[in-house]
Coordinates of C-alpha atoms in Angstrom, one line a residue:
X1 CA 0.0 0.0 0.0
X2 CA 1.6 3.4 -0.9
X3 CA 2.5 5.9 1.3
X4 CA 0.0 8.8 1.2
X5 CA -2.8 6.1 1.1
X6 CA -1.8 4.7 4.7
X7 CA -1.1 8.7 5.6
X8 CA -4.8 9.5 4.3
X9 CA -6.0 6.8 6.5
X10 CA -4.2 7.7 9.4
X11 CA -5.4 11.2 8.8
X12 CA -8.9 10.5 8.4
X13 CA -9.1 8.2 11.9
X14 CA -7.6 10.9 13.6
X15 CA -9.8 13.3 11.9
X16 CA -12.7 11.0 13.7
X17 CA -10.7 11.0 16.9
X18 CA -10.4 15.0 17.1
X19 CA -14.0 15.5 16.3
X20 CA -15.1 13.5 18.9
X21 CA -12.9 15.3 21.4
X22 CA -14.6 18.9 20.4
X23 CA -18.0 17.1 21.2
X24 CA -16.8 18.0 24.8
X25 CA -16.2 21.8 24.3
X26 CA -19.2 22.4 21.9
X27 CA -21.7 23.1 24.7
X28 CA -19.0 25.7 26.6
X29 CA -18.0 27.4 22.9
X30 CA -19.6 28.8 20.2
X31 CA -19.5 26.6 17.2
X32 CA -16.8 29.2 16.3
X33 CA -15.1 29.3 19.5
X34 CA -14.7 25.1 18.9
X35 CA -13.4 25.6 15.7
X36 CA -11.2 28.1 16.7
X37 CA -9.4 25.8 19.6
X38 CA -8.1 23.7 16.3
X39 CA -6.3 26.6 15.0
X40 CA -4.9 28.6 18.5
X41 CA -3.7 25.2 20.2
X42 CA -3.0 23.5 16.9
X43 CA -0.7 26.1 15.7
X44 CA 1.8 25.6 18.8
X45 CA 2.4 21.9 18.4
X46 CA 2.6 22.4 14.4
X47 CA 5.5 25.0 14.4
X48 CA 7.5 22.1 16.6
X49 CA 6.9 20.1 14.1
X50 CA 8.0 21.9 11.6
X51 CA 11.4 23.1 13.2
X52 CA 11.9 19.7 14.4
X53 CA 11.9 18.6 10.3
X54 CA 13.9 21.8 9.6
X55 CA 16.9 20.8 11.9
X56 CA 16.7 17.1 10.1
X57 CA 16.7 18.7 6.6
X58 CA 18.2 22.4 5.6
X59 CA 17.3 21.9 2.1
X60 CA 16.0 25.3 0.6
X61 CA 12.0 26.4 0.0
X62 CA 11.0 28.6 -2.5
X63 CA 9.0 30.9 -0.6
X64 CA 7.6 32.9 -3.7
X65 CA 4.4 34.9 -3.8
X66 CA 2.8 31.6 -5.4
X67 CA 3.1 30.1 -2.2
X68 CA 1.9 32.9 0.3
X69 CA -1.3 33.4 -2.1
X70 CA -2.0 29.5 -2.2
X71 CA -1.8 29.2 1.5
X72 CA -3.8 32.3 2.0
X73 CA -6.2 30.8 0.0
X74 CA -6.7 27.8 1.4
X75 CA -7.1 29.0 4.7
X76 CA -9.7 31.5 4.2
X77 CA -11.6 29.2 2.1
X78 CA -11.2 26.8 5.0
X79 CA -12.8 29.9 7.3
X80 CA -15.7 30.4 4.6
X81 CA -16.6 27.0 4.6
X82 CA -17.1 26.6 8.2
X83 CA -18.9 30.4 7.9
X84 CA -21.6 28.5 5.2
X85 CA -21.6 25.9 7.5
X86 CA -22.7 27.4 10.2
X87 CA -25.3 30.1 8.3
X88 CA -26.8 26.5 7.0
X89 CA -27.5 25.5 10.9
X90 CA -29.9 28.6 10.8
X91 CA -31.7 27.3 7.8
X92 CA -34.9 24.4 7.9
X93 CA -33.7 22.9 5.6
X94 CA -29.7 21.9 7.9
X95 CA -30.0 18.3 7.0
X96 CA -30.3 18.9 3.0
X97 CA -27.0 21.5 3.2
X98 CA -25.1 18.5 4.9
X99 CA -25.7 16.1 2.4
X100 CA -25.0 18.4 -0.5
X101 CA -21.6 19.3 1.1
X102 CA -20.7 16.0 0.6
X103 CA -19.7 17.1 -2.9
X104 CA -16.6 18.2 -2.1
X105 CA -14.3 15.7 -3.6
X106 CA -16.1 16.2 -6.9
X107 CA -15.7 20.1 -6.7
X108 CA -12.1 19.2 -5.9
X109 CA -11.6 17.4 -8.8
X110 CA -12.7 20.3 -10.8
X111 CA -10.4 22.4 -8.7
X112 CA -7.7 20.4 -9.0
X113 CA -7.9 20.6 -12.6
X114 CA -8.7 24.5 -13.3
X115 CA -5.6 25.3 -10.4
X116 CA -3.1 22.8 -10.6
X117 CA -3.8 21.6 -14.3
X118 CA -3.9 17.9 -12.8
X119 CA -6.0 15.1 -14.9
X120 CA -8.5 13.1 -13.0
X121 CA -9.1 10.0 -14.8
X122 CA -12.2 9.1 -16.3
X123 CA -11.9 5.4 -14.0
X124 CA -11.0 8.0 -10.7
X125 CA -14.4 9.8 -11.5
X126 CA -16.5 6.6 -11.4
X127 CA -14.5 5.6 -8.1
X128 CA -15.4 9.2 -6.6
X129 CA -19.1 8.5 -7.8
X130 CA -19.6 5.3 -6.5
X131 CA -17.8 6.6 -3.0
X132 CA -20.2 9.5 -3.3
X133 CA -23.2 7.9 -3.2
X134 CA -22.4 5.8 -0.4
X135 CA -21.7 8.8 1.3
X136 CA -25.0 9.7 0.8
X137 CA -26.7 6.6 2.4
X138 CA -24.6 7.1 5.5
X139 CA -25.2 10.6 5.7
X140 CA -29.3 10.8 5.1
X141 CA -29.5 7.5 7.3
X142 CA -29.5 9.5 10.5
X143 CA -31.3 12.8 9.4
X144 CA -34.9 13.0 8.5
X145 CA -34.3 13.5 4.8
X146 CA -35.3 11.1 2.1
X147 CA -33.4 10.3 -1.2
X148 CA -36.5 12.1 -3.3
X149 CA -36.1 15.4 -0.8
X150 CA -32.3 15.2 -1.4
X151 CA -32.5 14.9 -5.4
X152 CA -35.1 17.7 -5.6
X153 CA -33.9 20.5 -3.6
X154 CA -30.7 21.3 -4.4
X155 CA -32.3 24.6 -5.2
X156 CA -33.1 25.5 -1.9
X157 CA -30.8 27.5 0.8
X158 CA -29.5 24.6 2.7
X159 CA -28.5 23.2 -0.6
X160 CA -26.5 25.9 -1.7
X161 CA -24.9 26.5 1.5
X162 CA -23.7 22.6 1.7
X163 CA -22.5 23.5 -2.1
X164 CA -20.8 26.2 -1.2
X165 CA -19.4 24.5 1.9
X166 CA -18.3 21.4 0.1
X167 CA -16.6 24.1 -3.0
X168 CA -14.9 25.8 0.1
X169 CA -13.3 22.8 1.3
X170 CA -12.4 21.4 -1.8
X171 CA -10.4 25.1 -3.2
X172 CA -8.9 24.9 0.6
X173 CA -7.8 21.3 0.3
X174 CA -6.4 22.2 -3.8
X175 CA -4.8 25.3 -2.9
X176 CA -3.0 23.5 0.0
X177 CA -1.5 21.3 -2.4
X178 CA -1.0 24.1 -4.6
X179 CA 0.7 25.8 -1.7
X180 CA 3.3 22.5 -1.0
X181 CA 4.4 21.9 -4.0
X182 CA 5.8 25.6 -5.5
X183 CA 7.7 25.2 -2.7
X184 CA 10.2 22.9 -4.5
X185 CA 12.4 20.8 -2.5
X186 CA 12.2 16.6 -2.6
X187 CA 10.5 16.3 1.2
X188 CA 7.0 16.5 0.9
X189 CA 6.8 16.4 4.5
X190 CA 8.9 19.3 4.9
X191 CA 6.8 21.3 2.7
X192 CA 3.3 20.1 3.6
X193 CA 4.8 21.4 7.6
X194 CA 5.4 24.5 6.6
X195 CA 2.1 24.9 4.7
X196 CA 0.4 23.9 7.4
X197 CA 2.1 26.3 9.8
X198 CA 1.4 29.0 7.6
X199 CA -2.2 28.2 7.1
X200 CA -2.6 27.9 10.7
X201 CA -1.1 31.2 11.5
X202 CA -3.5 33.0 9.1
X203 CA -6.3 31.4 10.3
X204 CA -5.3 31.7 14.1
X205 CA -5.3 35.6 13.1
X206 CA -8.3 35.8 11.2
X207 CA -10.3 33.7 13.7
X208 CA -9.2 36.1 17.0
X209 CA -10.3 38.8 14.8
X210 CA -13.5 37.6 14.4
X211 CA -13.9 36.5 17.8
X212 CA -12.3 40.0 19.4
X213 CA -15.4 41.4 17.1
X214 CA -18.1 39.6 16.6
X215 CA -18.3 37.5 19.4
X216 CA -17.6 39.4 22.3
X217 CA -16.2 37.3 25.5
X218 CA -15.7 34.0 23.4
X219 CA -11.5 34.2 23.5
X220 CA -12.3 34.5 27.4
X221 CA -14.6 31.3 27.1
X222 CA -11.6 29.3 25.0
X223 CA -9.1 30.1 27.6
X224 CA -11.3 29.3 30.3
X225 CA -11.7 25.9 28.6
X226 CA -7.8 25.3 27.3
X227 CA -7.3 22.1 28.8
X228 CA -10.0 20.5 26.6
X229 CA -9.1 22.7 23.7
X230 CA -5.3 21.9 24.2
X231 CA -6.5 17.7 23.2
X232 CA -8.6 19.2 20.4
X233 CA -5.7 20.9 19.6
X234 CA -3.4 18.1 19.2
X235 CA -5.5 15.5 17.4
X236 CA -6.1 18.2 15.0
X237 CA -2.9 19.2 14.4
X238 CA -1.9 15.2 14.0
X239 CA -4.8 15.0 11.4
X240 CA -3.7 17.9 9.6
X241 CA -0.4 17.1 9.0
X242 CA -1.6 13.5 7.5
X243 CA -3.5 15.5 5.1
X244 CA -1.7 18.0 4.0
X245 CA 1.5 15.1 3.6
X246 CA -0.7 13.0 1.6
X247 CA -2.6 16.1 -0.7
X248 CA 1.3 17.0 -1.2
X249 CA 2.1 13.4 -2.3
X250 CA -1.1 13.0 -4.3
X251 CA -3.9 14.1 -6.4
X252 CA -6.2 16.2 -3.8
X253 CA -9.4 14.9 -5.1
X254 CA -7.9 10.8 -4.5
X255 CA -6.6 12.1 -1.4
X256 CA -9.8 13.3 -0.4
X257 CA -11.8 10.4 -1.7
X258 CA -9.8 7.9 0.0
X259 CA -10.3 9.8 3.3
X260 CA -13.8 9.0 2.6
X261 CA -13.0 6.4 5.3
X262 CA -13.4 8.5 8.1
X263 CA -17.4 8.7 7.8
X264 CA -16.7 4.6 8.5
X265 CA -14.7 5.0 11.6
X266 CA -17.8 7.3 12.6
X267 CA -20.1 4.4 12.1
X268 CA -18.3 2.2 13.8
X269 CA -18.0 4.5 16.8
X270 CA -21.6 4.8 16.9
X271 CA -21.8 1.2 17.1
X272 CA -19.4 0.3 19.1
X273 CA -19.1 2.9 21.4
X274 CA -22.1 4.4 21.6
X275 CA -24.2 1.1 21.3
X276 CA -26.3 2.9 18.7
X277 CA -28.8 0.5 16.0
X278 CA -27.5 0.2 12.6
X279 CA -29.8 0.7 9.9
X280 CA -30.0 -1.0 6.5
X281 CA -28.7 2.3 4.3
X282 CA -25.8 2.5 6.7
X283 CA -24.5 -0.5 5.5
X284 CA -25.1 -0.3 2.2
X285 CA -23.0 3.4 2.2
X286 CA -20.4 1.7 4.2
X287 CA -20.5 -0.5 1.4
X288 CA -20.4 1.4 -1.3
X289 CA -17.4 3.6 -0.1
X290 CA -15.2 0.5 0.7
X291 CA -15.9 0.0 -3.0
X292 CA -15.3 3.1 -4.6
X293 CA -12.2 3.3 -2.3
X294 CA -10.8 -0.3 -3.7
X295 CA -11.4 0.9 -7.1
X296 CA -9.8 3.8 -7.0
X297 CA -7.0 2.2 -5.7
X298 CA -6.9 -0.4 -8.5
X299 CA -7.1 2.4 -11.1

């Protein structure tokens, strides 16, 4: 198995793991204020990182203006797509948006192709389809949308805000990659660090902006709460790095469908941890993405 598949993997499970730490600070925080504990505490722990590769290997970066206005990119789109995700929690129709953002590693593709200038193969595609719709079946399973609602209303507000959400994450996950490699240098790793430290850093900024603004006493509130945001922190931080190694290594829209997996370790949480009842759809999506991942792989 190649590297930036077990990377993706690893990324995506710790993805699952981090998310299920913020569970704990979501009713002290703002959905805001949670998201904002992965950038503060992240960035800490990432800027080790990266000076701990940097002593291992002084080979030069190419720190152009290509790179500043990838990364910059990236992580503002990252911001925006949390911002749509969160204007879609005010809307009826929540459950519709999620599903729709799903789309992201087909909007990535198309990214990945109008940015970088990288073919997706016509097989890949199919893969992302196949992976797509069992992302579907796991996703409506648990909400009280049926397959007709979701087909039909992608019209509606919640629809476009889970387009635009999934678009945002897919231009943040492409420009990322974009970011990494007009670096130069032959250690991915090294460059996917020092992406991510610099992605962090804008958001950080942006994000305490926000906060200082908008939402008055929330900064209080996370450093009130920085033991739990300081775990958050970490598994975040971990997860990023797996990502941004493997988008550097590979094709974002692969990358991205591959780490299709974590929706799968979710189930399996449910079930295992949280004793919940497994329906019928949820195992066919589970299916589904196991197979759309295998093919891909094949191709």
């Amino acid at each position: 198995m190649e590297i930036w598949v077990i990377t993706t993997i690893a990324a995506a499970f710790l993805q699952n793991v981090r998310n299920s730490l913020q569970k704990s600070i979501n009713s002290v925080l703002s959905t805001s204020g949670a998201a904002y504990t992965r950038f503060a505490f992240g960035l800490p722990l990432a800027a080790i990182y990266w000076f701990a590769l940097r002593s291992q290997d002084s080979q030069p970066l190419e720190w152009e203006f290509e790179f500043w206005g990838f990364a910059a990119l990236g992580g503002i789109a990252q911001i925006l797509a949390m911002w749509f995700l969160l204007r879609s929690f005010q809307l009826r129709s929540f459950a519709v948006g999620t599903a729709y953002s799903k789309t992201e590693t087909f909007q990535a593709a198309v990214f990945t192709i109008v940015l970088l200038g990288e073919a997706v193969s016509g097989a890949a595609f199919v893969a992302i389809a196949i992976s797509f719709v069992g992302v579907c079946f796991l996703s409506l399973a648990k909400m009280t949308v049926g397959v007709r609602e979701f087909l039909t209303s992608w019209t509606n507000k919640g629809a476009l805000m889970g387009l635009a959400n999934g678009a945002m994450l897919g231009l943040s996950a492409v420009s990322y990659r974009g970011a990494a490699l007009s670096l130069g240098g032959d250690s991915a790793i090294l460059a996917a660090a020092a992406t991510l430290v610099v992605a962090l850093s804008i958001q950080t900024v942006v994000m305490t902006v926000y906060l200082k603004i908008f939402e008055v006493g929330e900064l209080s509130r996370v450093w009130q709460n920085r033991g739990k945001g300081t775990l958050v922190g970490i598994a975040s931080m971990l997860g990023s790095a797996g990502w941004f190694t493997a988008m550097t290594m590979q094709n974002v829209a692969y990358v991205r469908a591959v780490g299709q997996v974590e929706l799968i370790f979710t189930f399996l949480t449910a079930i295992l941890i949280f004793r919940e009842s497994i329906r019928w759809t949820e195992l066919l999506g589970t299916a589904l993405i196991i197979a759309g991942i295998l093919f891909l792989l094949v191709d």
